Coordinates of C-alpha atoms and ligand atoms in Angstrom, one line a residue:
M1276 CA -32.1 78.7 20.7
D1277 CA -32.5 80.4 17.4
N1278 CA -35.8 81.9 16.2
P1279 CA -36.6 79.6 13.2
F1280 CA -39.4 81.9 11.8
R1281 CA -38.5 84.1 9.0
P1282 CA -40.8 87.4 8.8
T1283 CA -38.6 88.8 6.0
F1284 CA -39.5 89.6 2.7
G1285 CA -37.8 87.3 0.1
A1286 CA -36.6 85.0 2.8
S1287 CA -37.6 81.3 2.2
P1288 CA -39.3 79.6 5.0
R1289 CA -37.9 76.9 7.0
V1290 CA -41.2 75.0 6.5
W1291 CA -42.8 75.4 3.2
A1292 CA -46.8 75.5 3.2
G1293 CA -48.9 75.1 0.3
R1294 CA -48.8 76.5 -3.3
D1295 CA -48.7 72.6 -4.5
A1296 CA -50.6 73.2 -7.7
V1297 CA -48.0 75.7 -8.9
L1298 CA -45.2 73.6 -8.0
E1299 CA -46.5 70.4 -9.3
D1300 CA -47.6 72.1 -12.7
F1301 CA -44.2 73.7 -12.9
A1302 CA -42.2 70.5 -12.3
R1303 CA -44.4 68.5 -14.8
A1304 CA -43.6 71.5 -17.4
V1305 CA -39.8 71.2 -17.0
D1306 CA -40.1 67.5 -17.1
G1307 CA -42.4 67.6 -20.4
A1308 CA -41.6 68.7 -23.7
P1309 CA -40.5 72.1 -24.9
G1310 CA -43.4 74.3 -25.7
N1311 CA -45.3 73.2 -22.6
P1312 CA -47.4 76.2 -22.1
D1313 CA -46.7 75.9 -18.3
R1314 CA -43.1 76.8 -18.8
S1315 CA -44.0 80.4 -18.6
I1316 CA -45.4 81.4 -15.4
L1317 CA -46.9 84.7 -14.1
I1318 CA -47.5 84.8 -10.4
S1319 CA -49.4 88.0 -9.0
G1320 CA -50.6 88.8 -5.4
S1321 CA -50.2 91.5 -2.8
R1322 CA -47.0 92.3 -0.8
G1323 CA -46.2 89.4 1.8
I1324 CA -48.3 86.7 0.1
G1325 CA -45.4 85.0 -1.0
K1326 CA -44.4 85.6 -4.6
T1327 CA -40.6 86.0 -4.1
V1328 CA -40.1 82.8 -2.2
L1329 CA -42.5 81.0 -4.7
L1330 CA -39.9 82.2 -7.4
T1331 CA -37.2 80.6 -5.3
E1332 CA -39.0 77.3 -5.1
L1333 CA -39.5 77.2 -8.9
E1334 CA -35.8 77.7 -9.1
D1335 CA -35.0 74.8 -6.9
I1336 CA -37.4 72.6 -9.0
A1337 CA -35.4 73.8 -12.2
K1338 CA -31.9 73.2 -10.5
Q1339 CA -33.0 69.9 -9.4
R1340 CA -33.4 68.9 -12.8
G1341 CA -30.1 70.2 -14.0
W1342 CA -31.3 73.4 -15.4
L1343 CA -29.5 76.6 -15.1
V1344 CA -31.1 79.7 -13.4
L1345 CA -31.0 83.2 -14.6
R1346 CA -32.4 85.6 -12.0
A1347 CA -33.3 89.2 -13.1
S1348 CA -35.1 91.7 -11.4
A1349 CA -37.3 94.2 -13.2
R1350 CA -35.7 96.9 -10.9
E1351 CA -32.9 96.6 -13.5
D1352 CA -32.7 96.5 -17.1
I1353 CA -33.4 92.8 -17.4
A1354 CA -32.2 92.3 -21.1
R1355 CA -29.0 94.4 -20.7
V1356 CA -28.1 92.6 -17.5
L1357 CA -28.8 89.2 -19.1
V1358 CA -26.8 90.0 -22.2
E1359 CA -23.8 91.9 -20.5
S1360 CA -23.4 90.0 -17.4
A1361 CA -25.6 87.0 -16.3
I1362 CA -25.2 85.1 -19.4
P1363 CA -21.4 85.5 -20.1
E1364 CA -20.8 84.7 -16.5
A1365 CA -22.9 81.5 -16.8
I1366 CA -21.1 80.6 -20.0
E1367 CA -17.8 81.4 -18.5
S1368 CA -18.5 79.3 -15.6
L1369 CA -19.7 76.4 -17.6
D1370 CA -16.7 76.4 -19.7
R1371 CA -14.7 76.1 -16.5
T1372 CA -16.6 73.0 -15.4
T1373 CA -16.2 69.6 -16.9
R1374 CA -19.4 68.1 -15.5
R1375 CA -21.9 66.7 -18.0
K1376 CA -24.8 68.2 -16.0
V1377 CA -24.7 71.3 -14.2
T1378 CA -26.5 71.6 -11.0
G1379 CA -27.2 74.4 -8.6
I1380 CA -25.4 77.3 -10.4
S1381 CA -27.2 80.5 -10.0
I1382 CA -26.3 83.6 -11.2
A1383 CA -27.3 87.0 -9.7
G1384 CA -28.2 89.5 -12.4
I1385 CA -26.0 92.2 -10.8
G1386 CA -22.6 93.6 -11.2
S1387 CA -22.2 94.2 -14.7
V1388 CA -19.3 93.0 -16.4
S1389 CA -18.3 95.4 -19.2
T1390 CA -18.4 93.6 -22.5
Q1391 CA -18.0 95.5 -25.8
V1392 CA -21.1 96.6 -27.2
E1393 CA -22.4 94.9 -30.4
S1394 CA -24.2 96.6 -33.0
Q1395 CA -26.9 93.8 -33.1
E1396 CA -30.3 94.5 -31.7
P1397 CA -30.6 93.7 -28.0
S1398 CA -33.3 91.0 -28.5
K1399 CA -31.2 89.6 -31.2
R1400 CA -28.2 89.4 -28.9
L1401 CA -30.3 87.9 -26.1
T1402 CA -31.6 85.3 -28.2
T1403 CA -28.0 84.4 -29.7
Q1404 CA -26.6 84.2 -26.1
L1405 CA -29.2 82.0 -24.7
R1406 CA -29.0 79.6 -27.7
D1407 CA -25.3 79.7 -27.1
L1408 CA -25.8 78.8 -23.3
I1409 CA -28.4 76.1 -24.1
D1410 CA -26.0 74.3 -26.5
R1411 CA -23.4 73.9 -23.7
L1412 CA -26.1 72.6 -21.3
Q1413 CA -26.2 69.5 -23.0
G1414 CA -30.0 68.6 -22.8
A1415 CA -30.6 70.8 -19.8
G1416 CA -32.5 73.9 -20.1
V1417 CA -32.7 77.7 -18.8
L1418 CA -35.0 79.2 -16.5
I1419 CA -35.2 82.9 -16.3
T1420 CA -36.8 84.3 -13.3
I1421 CA -38.0 88.0 -13.0
D1422 CA -39.3 89.4 -9.6
E1423 CA -41.1 92.8 -9.4
I1424 CA -42.2 92.3 -13.0
Q1425 CA -44.6 95.4 -12.3
D1426 CA -41.8 97.6 -12.6
V1427 CA -40.6 96.2 -15.8
S1428 CA -40.5 98.6 -18.8
A1429 CA -42.6 97.4 -21.8
E1430 CA -39.6 97.7 -24.0
D1431 CA -37.6 95.4 -21.7
L1432 CA -40.3 92.9 -21.6
T1433 CA -40.6 92.8 -25.3
Q1434 CA -37.1 92.0 -25.6
V1435 CA -37.3 89.0 -23.2
A1436 CA -40.6 88.0 -24.9
I1437 CA -39.1 88.0 -28.5
A1438 CA -36.1 85.9 -27.3
Y1439 CA -38.3 83.4 -25.3
Q1440 CA -40.6 83.1 -28.2
D1441 CA -37.8 82.6 -30.6
L1442 CA -36.3 79.9 -28.5
V1443 CA -39.7 78.0 -27.9
R1444 CA -40.4 78.0 -31.7
D1445 CA -37.1 76.1 -32.2
D1446 CA -38.1 73.5 -29.4
L1447 CA -35.4 74.6 -27.1
P1448 CA -35.6 73.9 -23.2
V1449 CA -36.3 77.3 -21.9
A1450 CA -38.8 78.5 -19.1
V1451 CA -39.6 81.9 -17.6
A1452 CA -41.2 82.6 -14.3
M1453 CA -42.3 86.1 -13.4
A1454 CA -43.9 87.7 -10.2
G1455 CA -45.3 90.9 -9.2
L1456 CA -47.8 93.1 -7.6
T1457 CA -51.4 92.4 -8.7
L1458 CA -52.1 96.2 -9.9
G1459 CA -48.9 96.4 -11.9
I1460 CA -49.5 92.9 -13.6
N1461 CA -53.1 94.0 -14.5
D1462 CA -51.8 97.2 -16.2
L1463 CA -49.0 95.1 -18.0
L1464 CA -51.8 92.6 -19.0
N1465 CA -53.5 95.5 -20.8
L1466 CA -50.8 96.6 -22.9
P1467 CA -51.3 95.9 -26.7
G1468 CA -47.8 94.0 -26.8
A1469 CA -48.2 91.8 -23.8
T1470 CA -49.4 88.9 -25.6
F1471 CA -46.5 87.2 -24.1
L1472 CA -47.6 87.7 -20.5
R1473 CA -51.1 86.9 -21.4
R1474 CA -50.2 83.4 -22.7
A1475 CA -48.2 82.6 -19.6
R1476 CA -49.8 80.4 -17.0
H1477 CA -51.1 83.0 -14.5
Y1478 CA -51.4 82.2 -10.8
E1479 CA -53.1 84.8 -8.3
L1480 CA -51.7 84.0 -5.1
G1481 CA -54.3 84.1 -2.1
P1482 CA -53.9 83.1 1.4
L1483 CA -52.7 79.8 2.6
T1484 CA -55.3 77.5 4.0
L1485 CA -55.7 77.3 7.6
A1486 CA -54.6 73.8 7.9
D1487 CA -51.4 74.6 5.8
A1488 CA -50.7 77.5 7.9
E1489 CA -51.0 75.5 11.1
Q1490 CA -48.8 73.0 9.8
A1491 CA -46.2 75.3 8.8
L1492 CA -46.3 77.1 12.2
A1493 CA -46.0 73.8 14.3
G1494 CA -43.7 72.3 12.0
T1495 CA -41.2 75.5 12.0
A1496 CA -41.3 75.8 15.8
K1497 CA -40.6 71.9 16.0
E1498 CA -37.5 72.5 13.8
G1499 CA -36.4 75.1 16.1
G1500 CA -36.8 72.8 19.1
L1501 CA -40.2 73.9 20.7
E1502 CA -43.5 72.5 20.4
F1503 CA -46.3 74.7 19.3
P1504 CA -49.5 73.8 21.0
S1505 CA -51.2 77.1 20.1
A1506 CA -50.4 76.8 16.2
A1507 CA -54.2 76.3 15.4
D1508 CA -55.0 79.5 17.0
A1509 CA -52.0 81.4 15.6
A1510 CA -52.9 80.1 12.1
A1511 CA -56.5 81.5 12.5
F1512 CA -55.0 84.7 13.8
S1513 CA -52.7 85.0 10.7
Q1514 CA -55.7 84.3 8.3
G1515 CA -53.2 82.2 6.3
Y1516 CA -51.5 85.4 5.1
P1517 CA -47.7 84.1 4.9
Y1518 CA -46.0 87.0 6.1
L1519 CA -48.2 87.2 9.2
V1520 CA -47.8 83.5 9.7
Q1521 CA -44.1 83.9 9.9
L1522 CA -44.4 87.1 12.1
T1523 CA -46.9 85.7 14.4
G1524 CA -44.5 82.6 14.7
Y1525 CA -41.7 84.6 15.2
L1526 CA -43.0 86.8 17.8
A1527 CA -44.7 84.0 19.8
W1528 CA -41.2 82.2 19.9
E1529 CA -39.8 85.5 21.0
S1530 CA -42.6 85.8 23.7
A1531 CA -42.3 82.3 25.1
V1532 CA -38.4 82.6 25.3
G1533 CA -38.8 85.9 27.0
M1534 CA -41.2 84.5 29.5
G1535 CA -39.3 81.6 30.1
L1536 CA -42.0 79.1 28.7
D1537 CA -40.9 75.7 27.2
A1538 CA -43.7 75.7 24.4
L1539 CA -45.3 78.1 22.3
D1540 CA -48.6 78.2 24.3
N1541 CA -51.5 80.5 24.6
R1542 CA -49.7 82.8 27.0
A1543 CA -46.9 83.4 24.3
L1544 CA -49.5 83.8 21.6
E1545 CA -51.6 86.2 23.5
D1546 CA -48.5 88.3 24.3
A1547 CA -47.4 88.0 20.6
M1548 CA -50.7 89.0 18.7
P1549 CA -50.8 92.8 19.4
R1550 CA -47.1 93.2 18.5
A1551 CA -47.8 91.2 15.2
I1552 CA -50.7 93.7 14.5
D1553 CA -48.5 96.6 15.1
R1554 CA -45.5 95.4 12.9
L1555 CA -47.8 94.3 10.1
G1556 CA -49.3 97.8 10.1
T1557 CA -45.9 99.5 9.6
Q1558 CA -44.3 96.9 7.3
V1559 CA -47.4 96.0 5.0
H1560 CA -50.3 98.4 5.5
Q1561 CA -48.4 101.7 5.7
P1562 CA -46.5 101.4 2.5
A1563 CA -49.7 99.9 0.7
L1564 CA -51.7 102.9 1.6
R1565 CA -49.1 105.7 0.9
E1566 CA -50.1 106.8 -2.4
V1567 CA -53.8 106.2 -2.2
P1568 CA -55.8 109.3 -3.4
H1569 CA -58.0 110.9 -1.1
R1570 CA -61.2 109.6 -2.8
Q1571 CA -60.2 106.0 -2.3
R1572 CA -58.9 106.7 1.1
E1573 CA -62.5 108.0 2.1
Y1574 CA -64.0 104.9 0.8
L1575 CA -61.6 102.7 2.8
E1576 CA -62.3 104.8 5.9
A1577 CA -66.1 104.2 5.3
M1578 CA -65.7 100.6 4.8
A1579 CA -63.5 100.2 7.7
S1580 CA -66.2 101.8 10.1
I1581 CA -69.0 99.7 8.7
A1582 CA -67.1 96.5 8.9
L1583 CA -66.7 97.1 12.5
R1584 CA -70.6 96.2 12.7
T1585 CA -70.4 93.2 10.5
P1586 CA -69.3 89.8 12.0
D1587 CA -67.2 88.7 9.0
G1588 CA -65.7 92.1 7.8
V1589 CA -67.7 91.8 4.5
V1590 CA -69.3 95.3 3.7
A1591 CA -72.2 95.9 1.4
T1592 CA -71.0 98.4 -1.3
A1593 CA -74.5 100.0 -0.8
E1594 CA -73.9 100.8 2.7
I1595 CA -70.5 102.3 1.7
S1596 CA -72.4 104.7 -0.7
E1597 CA -75.0 105.6 2.2
E1598 CA -72.3 106.3 4.5
L1599 CA -70.3 108.7 2.2
G1600 CA -73.7 110.1 0.4
I1601 CA -72.3 109.4 -2.9
S1602 CA -74.4 107.3 -5.5
A1603 CA -73.3 103.6 -6.1
T1604 CA -72.4 104.3 -9.7
S1605 CA -70.2 107.1 -9.1
L1606 CA -68.3 104.9 -6.5
S1607 CA -68.0 102.2 -8.7
D1608 CA -64.8 103.5 -10.2
T1609 CA -63.3 104.0 -6.8
R1610 CA -64.2 100.5 -5.9
S1611 CA -62.4 99.0 -9.0
K1612 CA -59.2 101.0 -8.5
L1613 CA -59.0 99.8 -5.0
I1614 CA -59.5 96.3 -6.2
D1615 CA -56.7 96.8 -8.6
R1616 CA -54.5 98.1 -5.8
D1617 CA -55.2 94.8 -4.0
L1618 CA -56.6 96.7 -1.2
I1619 CA -60.2 95.2 -1.3
T1620 CA -61.6 92.2 -3.0
P1621 CA -65.1 91.4 -4.0
A1622 CA -67.0 89.3 -1.5
G1623 CA -70.0 88.1 -3.3
W1624 CA -72.5 90.4 -5.4
G1625 CA -72.4 94.0 -4.3
K1626 CA -70.0 93.2 -1.5
V1627 CA -66.2 93.8 -0.6
E1628 CA -63.9 93.0 2.0
F1629 CA -60.3 94.0 2.8
A1630 CA -57.7 92.2 0.9
Q1631 CA -55.3 92.1 3.8
P1632 CA -55.9 91.0 7.5
Y1633 CA -56.1 93.8 10.0
L1634 CA -56.2 96.4 7.2
G1635 CA -59.6 97.8 8.5
E1636 CA -58.1 97.8 12.0
Y1637 CA -55.1 99.8 10.7
I1638 CA -57.3 102.3 8.9
R1639 CA -59.6 102.9 12.0
D1640 CA -56.4 103.1 14.1
Q1641 CA -55.0 106.1 11.9
R1642 CA -58.5 107.6 12.3
R1643 CA -58.4 107.9 15.9
P1644 CA -57.6 111.1 17.5
R1645 CA -54.2 111.0 19.0
R1646 CA -54.1 111.7 22.9
V1647 CA -51.9 114.8 23.5
Q1648 CA -50.6 115.9 26.9
Ligands
ADP1894 N1 -45.7 79.1 1.2 C1 -45.1 79.6 2.1 N2 -45.0 78.9 3.6 C2 -44.5 79.4 4.5 N3 -44.2 80.8 4.5 C3 -44.2 81.6 3.4 C4 -44.7 81.0 2.4 N4 -44.9 82.0 1.5 C5 -44.3 83.2 1.9 N5 -43.9 82.9 3.2 C6 -43.3 83.8 4.1 O1 -44.1 85.2 3.7 C7 -43.1 86.0 3.9 C8 -43.5 87.0 2.6 O2 -43.0 86.2 1.4 P1 -42.5 87.0 0.0 O3 -42.1 86.0 -1.0 O4 -41.2 87.7 0.5 O5 -43.6 87.7 -0.3 P2 -44.0 88.9 -1.6 O6 -42.7 88.5 -2.5 O7 -45.3 88.2 -2.1 O8 -44.0 90.0 -1.0 C9 -41.7 85.6 4.2 O9 -41.4 85.8 5.5 C10 -41.8 84.1 3.7 O10 -40.7 83.3 4.4
MG1895 MG1 -41.3 89.8 -3.2

């Protein structure tokens, strides 16, 4: 039996959980009139929280309504890729089809088709082309999705913004959905020219509710052909963090099959949990900590050791400053940098907690002396 769980970044889950507000708002916006403010959406959150797959869901909503989706990744020159390949390809494929409404055409913004370079300004070309494309859609609209927006250049973003605003001003059916890491998005939002982003409907993704996580776990296992009697425990273990939900399910499945069990019960889960924490460390924590400067690292280490003594992992900032022997005022800058990095989050007045599950454990583990033979 194939493992139905998908602990892979960007891979849509077999069973979807939560995020209803975003999906409903967006569906309503697409169904509504042009200029609906919810037609521009900004999704932020940490690695593994489910931004990319949420963009995919939004694309599906648009496609179901006959809209055309243009997907761009901020790792490339968005405007150029749209103008030089994605839009021309879309137009060409539309010209080939005779259907009145086009459904389910998705154009990957990769592989640039060489076209003659016009002397027009890039944003003008983008606007012109989008108009041309919308014209051919006979009432349906265009959704542009941009992932990893934290990597976008300000200039590129401006071009998309100008084109988008131009089309909206003329009541044309266009929408844009962007997603990226919290820190990068906060930086972008602070740029003087970021009115476009600030006007977008902003959703900061948090963990799934445990009930939603449990449903996804049990439902996914069932789709694969096995019951998951320990789904509630697995959900609690995952803390609703989507990547860990998939990972826990995946490894519990693997354990169950390996042990010859006919359900994902406690034995399977017990076997899977330490392996899940291990893999979470290398896939999520390690990359997130890679470029953390010394000062912030010290803060995290102090926090991790104090968290060990608290029942809920919530740590008073006063205790961190005591532990480090540094005044709370001098530490507040470090604290806010770590919040921006999405490594810690405020947890009530004067308190913080780790932003991802098992991050404290990971940091403590790194500090442990290695046994040498
Ligand atoms: N709403 C959800 N329901 C179930 N699984 C989800 C959900 N959102 C994300 N996941 C899973 O979490 C993992 C990370 O999702 P992804 O969109 O790649 O995160 P991000 O882009 O924020 O790093 C994937 O394995 C995905 O299948
Ligand atoms: Mg992603």
